[in-house]
Amino acid sequence: MPHFFIERPIFAWVIALFIVLTGLFSIPRLPVAQYPEVAPPGIIISVSYPGASPEVMNTSVVSLIEREISSVDNLLYFESSSDTTGMASITVTFKPGTDIKLAQMDLQNQIKIVESRLPQSVRQNGINVEAANSGFLMMVGLKSPSGAYQEADLSDYFARNVTDELRRVPGVGKVQLFGGEKALRIWLDPMKLHSYGLSVTDVLSAISQQNVIVSPGRTGDEPATSSQEVTYPITVKGQLSSVEEFRNITIKSQVSAARVTLADVARVESGLQSYAFGIRENGVPATAAAIQLSPGANAISTASGIRARLTELSGVLPEGMTFTVPFDTAPFVKLSILKVVETFVEAMVLVFFVMLLFLHKIRCTLIPAIVAPVALLGTFTVMLLSGYSINILTMFGMILAIGIIVDDAIVVVENVERLMEDKKMSPQDATREAMREITPAIIGITLVLTAVFIPMAFASGSVGIIYRQFSISMAISILLSAFLALTLTPALCATLLKPHGIHQGKSSVFSAWFNAHFHRLTSFYATGLGFVLKRTGRMMMIYAALCLALFAGLSTLPSSFLPDEDQGYFMSSIQLPSDATMQRTLKVVDTFEEEIAHRQAVESNIMILGFGFSGSGQNSAMAFTTLKDWKQRKGTTAQEEADHIQSQMANVPDAVTMSLLPPAISDMGTSSGFTYYLQDRGGKGYQALKKAADELIVQANHNPHLADVYIDGLGEGTSLSLHVDREKAEAMGVSFDEINQTISVAAGSNYVNDYTNNGRVQQVIVQADAPYRMQPEQLLALSVKNRLGQMLPLSAFVTLSWNVAPQQLIRYQGYPAIRITGSSAQGKSSGTAMAAMDNLAKHLPPGFAGEWAGSSLQEKESASQLPGLIVLSVLVVFMVLAALYESWSIPFAVMLVVPLGLLGAVLAVSVTNMTNDVFFKVGLITLIGLSAKNAILIIEFARQLMKEGKSLIDATLTAAKLRLRPILMTSLAFTLGVVPLMLASGASDSTQHAIGTGVFGGMISGTLLAIFFVPVFFVTITRFTGMRKYRLGNSRNG
C-alpha cells in the first residue's frame, strides 16, 4: 500500500482532505460535556402526606411502594427518606445504560398496583415520578430589588409563569421551587367553632359541598322531542373563585338561628401553599428554584437553554422583578473543557518542538505536523458517528494520543532521513526502502497499542463508561495514525523531502552540533549495552527486584475513585436541634451570611431555609456559595474557603455546620466524601440501629484513616404523643375518624379541593390559626362533635406525653438504615478510608450490615476490576504479538518490559502524594502499550538483522543503536506532551494531574530502563529457546 501512495501523492492528499473536512463538519455537531453519562440514571418518587410522622409515612406509604418497585428490571439500588414535614422521597438508581423512559414507565405501573392501598390524602396529593439526576445543575432566582413585591408574590409568579417554561427546556429533568405558589388558606378559630357548636368536620364538609365543579348539561339534548328546534348549554357556578366567596360559605343555617359563615369561624386569605422554605440571596429575601438535569442530558446545552428562556421571559416580567442565576455549575464544565483544550494545544506545540529538535529541518518536522491534525480530526468524525461527546475523557485520550500519533510519522521520516544520509538515496527510493523496513513494525505497534485498549471496553458499570470513552478515542486516533503513516506520510516524504547536500546554512551548523553530541550519546549507550549484554543473568536478577518493588508499590498505593476538584463553589449544611423553629435557624443563617460577606474569594451565596440534603425541616438550612474565578482568588481553593467557614461556624452554639465540596461527578451524590448505609437486616428496631450507628461513628472518628464521620440525617428529637382512649371516646359517641381529622387539620393541614384563581387552579387548604396550635394544651382544648351533636373537648378522652422519636427515617434496599457520611483523614485516600470503615463494620452486632452507595460504590467496583483489566490487556497484547511474529517466545521479550513502565508511574504518583484513582488506572493500561512499542522497535529490527546473517549479540547491538534515536525522539515527544497535564492549573487541574503524573513517570522509566533491558530480554529468551530447540533436537536424534 505505501508504494501505491508514493507513486500517487495526490490520491493520498485527497483522502487526507476528506478526513479533515468530515472532522471540521463533526466538531460543531458534537455535544460538549465535562463527563459522558457516567452516573447510573436515577428516578425520584415524591410522596406527600401532610401531618404524617416519619413512622406513619414509612409503614403506610414508603414500605408498600418499595415492595412493588424492588422487582423492576435493571435496578441497581434504591433509598428512601421520610421526615416530619409529611414528605417522603424514594430515589431509584438503575444500572448504567438503562433506558430511563422505559424504567420510569415500569415504576409508574408498579406504583399503580399499590396506589389503592395508600392513604386517601396521599392519593389526593398525587405521587410524582420524575427522572432527574441527584445534583443541582443551577438555581434560578427571582427577586424584587425595589421591594415592591413580597416573597409570596415572587413565589406565586414563579410558579405560575416560570416553572413550566423551565420544565419545557430540553434536558431539564426537575424544577424544584422553594416556596410554592399561592393557595386559599382558611385559618380556623377553634374557640369560635366551639361557641357555634361546629366541628372541623362541619367546616370541611361545607367547603367540599359548596365549592364543586358542576356540569349540568344542556336543554334539548338528544334524545329530544320531535318539536324541539334549539339547544342551550346550562351553566351553574359551583366552583368558587375569590376570597370573598369563600368567606360567605354557609357552615350552619337554621330557621331559628342566625346563619354562620366561614368568615365567622375562620380567617380566609390568599396565602402560600407551603411555608416550609425561605430563600435569601446574598442576604436579601427572594424566591428560587433548583434545576436538575434529566438523565443523559448535556449540562452546557441545558444551562444555555435555560438562560435563553430566562432572557425571553424577562421581556414580560412585571416592573420591579428581575431574574438572577446565583448558582450555576455549567461555567465550571465550560472552563474544564477549555482548560483541557489549552492543554491539548500546549501538548501539540511541545511535541512539534521535540520533532524539530531531533529532525533539525522544517520540512521533516512539517510532515508529522500535517499528519497529526488529520488523524485527530478523523477521530472527531468517528466520535460523532459513535454518539460520543467532547468531554474530559475523550480529550484526555487525544492528548495522550498526540505523542503516539506523531510516533508513526516520526519513525517513517527518521528512517527515510537515515537512508538518504547513509546510502545517498533519493527521497523516493529512500521512502520505498524505509517503508519496506518499518511497515511490519508500524502494523505491529498499531495492533499492540489498539489491542491494549480492547479489554477496557468490556469493563462494567460507571467505571466501564469512563474506560470506554478514553480507550475508544485513543484507539481511533492510533488506527488513523497508522493508516496515515502508510498512506499520507510516505507520500509527503517522497514529495517534500530533499536529497542531502541541498540544505545549507545555520540549520546545518545546528544539525552538525546536535548530531555530534547525539553520536557520542549513542556510542556511550552502545558501550553500556555491550557491558550489560555480557551480564544478562545479573540484569535479570535486577529486573526481578524491580518487579518486586512494583508489586510493593502498587499494594501500598492509596486508592480513590476520582480526584476531588475545585469546581468553583462549595456547599454548607446547617443543622439545629430538631425542636428549633425557623426563627432560630434564621439567626444562625445571619451569622453565616456575615462570615461569607467578609470573604474576598466569594462571588455570591444563596441560602435555602428549611432544606438540607440530609432532610427538610425548620431546623435545616443549605447554602450554595459560588467563588470568584480561579485567577481572581489568588491561589485560594474552594477547600480552603469551605474549611474556613466551617471552622468559624463551629463557634456558633446550637448549630452544626458542615461545609463540603461537591462530588467529582455531580450525578454521583450530593457532596464529596463517602456514603455508607448501616442497615437493620435483623428487625432489631430503630433504637438498636441508632445505638449501633453511634458506636460505629465513635470508633470511626478515632480511626487515623477517617475524619468528619457523622450521621447524615435529622436524628432524633422531642415529639408529642397523643393517646386516644378509643373505648371512652366511643362511649361518648365520638368516632376515632372525627378525632383524627380534628387533630390533623389543626396541627397539620388539610387539602380540601381546588379553586380557580386568575385562571390557575390552586389548592384550598384548611388549618388552625397560628395562636391555637403553638402549645400542647391548645390541642387538648380542641372540640369534637359527638353523635348527639354535643361539643366535647379532646381532653375528655385524649392524653399527651413527651418522648424522643426520629425526625427522619431512612431505608436502603428495603431495610431500615442510617446514612453515614465521612471523608478520609488528612493525607489519606478515600480507598484507605473505605477499607477502614469495612474493617470496623466487621465488628457490628449480629443483624446489622453496611453497604456503599453513590461514588463509593463505583470506587469499589473500580478497584475490583483493575487487576483483571491489566491481566487481560497483557494477555491480549501477548496474543497479538504471538500471531504477528508466529512465535511464543518473542512476545515474552516484549511483554517483560511492561513492569518497567508501570514502576515509574507508581513512583511518580507516590512521590507527589497522589492516589490510585480511575485516571491513574487508565494511565497504567496506556503504559502497557507504550512500553511494548519501544520494545517492538528494537526486537523487530534485531530479528531482521539476524535473518540477514548477523549473530544474536551483533544484531541486538546494531538494532538498539539504530533505533535509539527514534525511541528517544518518540518517547520524549510523548513525555513532553503530557507535561501540560502535570502542570495544569485552574479548572479541572486535579484531574489533569491525576492522568499526567503517572504517565509521565511511566514513560521516563519505561524508556530509560527499556533501552537496556529490552536487548537483555531478547538475548536471554532467544538463547533459552535456542538451547531448548537444541536439546529437543538431540533427544529426537537419540
PDB file of C-alpha atoms in Angstrom, residues 903-986:
ATOM      1  CA  LEU A 903       7.158   1.110  38.119  1.00  0.00           C
ATOM      2  CA  GLY A 904       7.849   4.710  37.058  1.00  0.00           C
ATOM      3  CA  ALA A 905       4.157   5.528  37.179  1.00  0.00           C
ATOM      4  CA  VAL A 906       3.823   4.188  40.724  1.00  0.00           C
ATOM      5  CA  LEU A 907       6.935   6.076  41.862  1.00  0.00           C
ATOM      6  CA  ALA A 908       5.756   9.368  40.308  1.00  0.00           C
ATOM      7  CA  VAL A 909       2.339   9.125  41.942  1.00  0.00           C
ATOM      8  CA  SER A 910       3.821   8.114  45.297  1.00  0.00           C
ATOM      9  CA  VAL A 911       6.310  10.991  45.341  1.00  0.00           C
ATOM     10  CA  THR A 912       3.584  13.545  44.556  1.00  0.00           C
ATOM     11  CA  ASN A 913       1.218  12.062  47.222  1.00  0.00           C
ATOM     12  CA  MET A 914      -1.416  11.189  44.659  1.00  0.00           C
ATOM     13  CA  THR A 915      -3.700   8.182  44.654  1.00  0.00           C
ATOM     14  CA  ASN A 916      -4.548   5.144  42.604  1.00  0.00           C
ATOM     15  CA  ASP A 917      -7.716   6.571  41.041  1.00  0.00           C
ATOM     16  CA  VAL A 918      -9.541   5.814  37.807  1.00  0.00           C
ATOM     17  CA  PHE A 919      -7.335   8.153  35.773  1.00  0.00           C
ATOM     18  CA  PHE A 920      -4.172   6.557  37.140  1.00  0.00           C
ATOM     19  CA  LYS A 921      -5.582   3.156  36.192  1.00  0.00           C
ATOM     20  CA  VAL A 922      -6.215   4.428  32.666  1.00  0.00           C
ATOM     21  CA  GLY A 923      -2.605   5.618  32.552  1.00  0.00           C
ATOM     22  CA  LEU A 924      -1.327   2.206  33.660  1.00  0.00           C
ATOM     23  CA  ILE A 925      -3.155   0.417  30.873  1.00  0.00           C
ATOM     24  CA  THR A 926      -1.899   3.012  28.372  1.00  0.00           C
ATOM     25  CA  LEU A 927       1.669   2.393  29.560  1.00  0.00           C
ATOM     26  CA  ILE A 928       1.331  -1.306  28.750  1.00  0.00           C
ATOM     27  CA  GLY A 929       1.032  -0.453  25.067  1.00  0.00           C
ATOM     28  CA  LEU A 930       3.586   2.366  25.121  1.00  0.00           C
ATOM     29  CA  SER A 931       6.187   0.206  26.853  1.00  0.00           C
ATOM     30  CA  ALA A 932       5.639  -2.591  24.358  1.00  0.00           C
ATOM     31  CA  LYS A 933       6.023  -0.104  21.476  1.00  0.00           C
ATOM     32  CA  ASN A 934       9.658   0.688  22.245  1.00  0.00           C
ATOM     33  CA  ALA A 935      10.450  -2.991  22.667  1.00  0.00           C
ATOM     34  CA  ILE A 936       8.928  -3.807  19.279  1.00  0.00           C
ATOM     35  CA  LEU A 937      11.097  -1.185  17.542  1.00  0.00           C
ATOM     36  CA  ILE A 938      14.270  -2.889  18.796  1.00  0.00           C
ATOM     37  CA  ILE A 939      13.203  -6.537  18.597  1.00  0.00           C
ATOM     38  CA  GLU A 940      11.610  -6.266  15.152  1.00  0.00           C
ATOM     39  CA  PHE A 941      14.798  -4.798  13.629  1.00  0.00           C
ATOM     40  CA  ALA A 942      17.052  -7.248  15.505  1.00  0.00           C
ATOM     41  CA  ARG A 943      15.095 -10.183  14.056  1.00  0.00           C
ATOM     42  CA  GLN A 944      15.511  -8.742  10.543  1.00  0.00           C
ATOM     43  CA  LEU A 945      19.290  -8.421  11.057  1.00  0.00           C
ATOM     44  CA  MET A 946      19.514 -11.995  12.334  1.00  0.00           C
ATOM     45  CA  LYS A 947      17.715 -13.189   9.210  1.00  0.00           C
ATOM     46  CA  GLU A 948      20.357 -11.327   7.187  1.00  0.00           C
ATOM     47  CA  GLY A 949      23.089 -13.373   8.888  1.00  0.00           C
ATOM     48  CA  LYS A 950      24.209 -11.331  11.898  1.00  0.00           C
ATOM     49  CA  SER A 951      24.875 -13.021  15.217  1.00  0.00           C
ATOM     50  CA  LEU A 952      22.468 -12.600  18.113  1.00  0.00           C
ATOM     51  CA  ILE A 953      24.645 -10.078  20.008  1.00  0.00           C
ATOM     52  CA  ASP A 954      25.640  -8.109  16.904  1.00  0.00           C
ATOM     53  CA  ALA A 955      22.062  -7.937  15.650  1.00  0.00           C
ATOM     54  CA  THR A 956      20.825  -6.810  19.059  1.00  0.00           C
ATOM     55  CA  LEU A 957      23.532  -4.155  19.459  1.00  0.00           C
ATOM     56  CA  THR A 958      23.021  -2.817  15.928  1.00  0.00           C
ATOM     57  CA  ALA A 959      19.236  -2.728  16.258  1.00  0.00           C
ATOM     58  CA  ALA A 960      19.423  -0.964  19.618  1.00  0.00           C
ATOM     59  CA  LYS A 961      21.878   1.653  18.285  1.00  0.00           C
ATOM     60  CA  LEU A 962      19.879   2.348  15.130  1.00  0.00           C
ATOM     61  CA  ARG A 963      16.544   2.509  16.991  1.00  0.00           C
ATOM     62  CA  LEU A 964      17.865   4.665  19.857  1.00  0.00           C
ATOM     63  CA  ARG A 965      17.181   7.912  18.025  1.00  0.00           C
ATOM     64  CA  PRO A 966      13.534   7.214  17.073  1.00  0.00           C
ATOM     65  CA  ILE A 967      12.864   5.689  20.513  1.00  0.00           C
ATOM     66  CA  LEU A 968      14.197   8.723  22.347  1.00  0.00           C
ATOM     67  CA  MET A 969      12.512  11.086  19.913  1.00  0.00           C
ATOM     68  CA  THR A 970       9.072   9.476  20.141  1.00  0.00           C
ATOM     69  CA  SER A 971       9.320   8.903  23.889  1.00  0.00           C
ATOM     70  CA  LEU A 972      10.440  12.473  24.522  1.00  0.00           C
ATOM     71  CA  ALA A 973       7.647  13.750  22.292  1.00  0.00           C
ATOM     72  CA  PHE A 974       5.079  11.737  24.229  1.00  0.00           C
ATOM     73  CA  THR A 975       6.572  12.651  27.621  1.00  0.00           C
ATOM     74  CA  LEU A 976       6.632  16.375  26.912  1.00  0.00           C
ATOM     75  CA  GLY A 977       3.128  16.044  25.511  1.00  0.00           C
ATOM     76  CA  VAL A 978       1.828  15.124  28.978  1.00  0.00           C
ATOM     77  CA  VAL A 979       3.835  17.820  30.800  1.00  0.00           C
ATOM     78  CA  PRO A 980       0.972  20.359  30.378  1.00  0.00           C
ATOM     79  CA  LEU A 981      -1.274  17.853  32.142  1.00  0.00           C
ATOM     80  CA  MET A 982       1.143  17.673  35.069  1.00  0.00           C
ATOM     81  CA  LEU A 983       1.492  21.445  35.362  1.00  0.00           C
ATOM     82  CA  ALA A 984      -2.149  22.390  34.719  1.00  0.00           C
ATOM     83  CA  SER A 985      -3.796  24.955  36.985  1.00  0.00           C
ATOM     84  CA  GLY A 986      -7.322  26.282  37.401  1.00  0.00           C
TER      85      GLY A 986
END
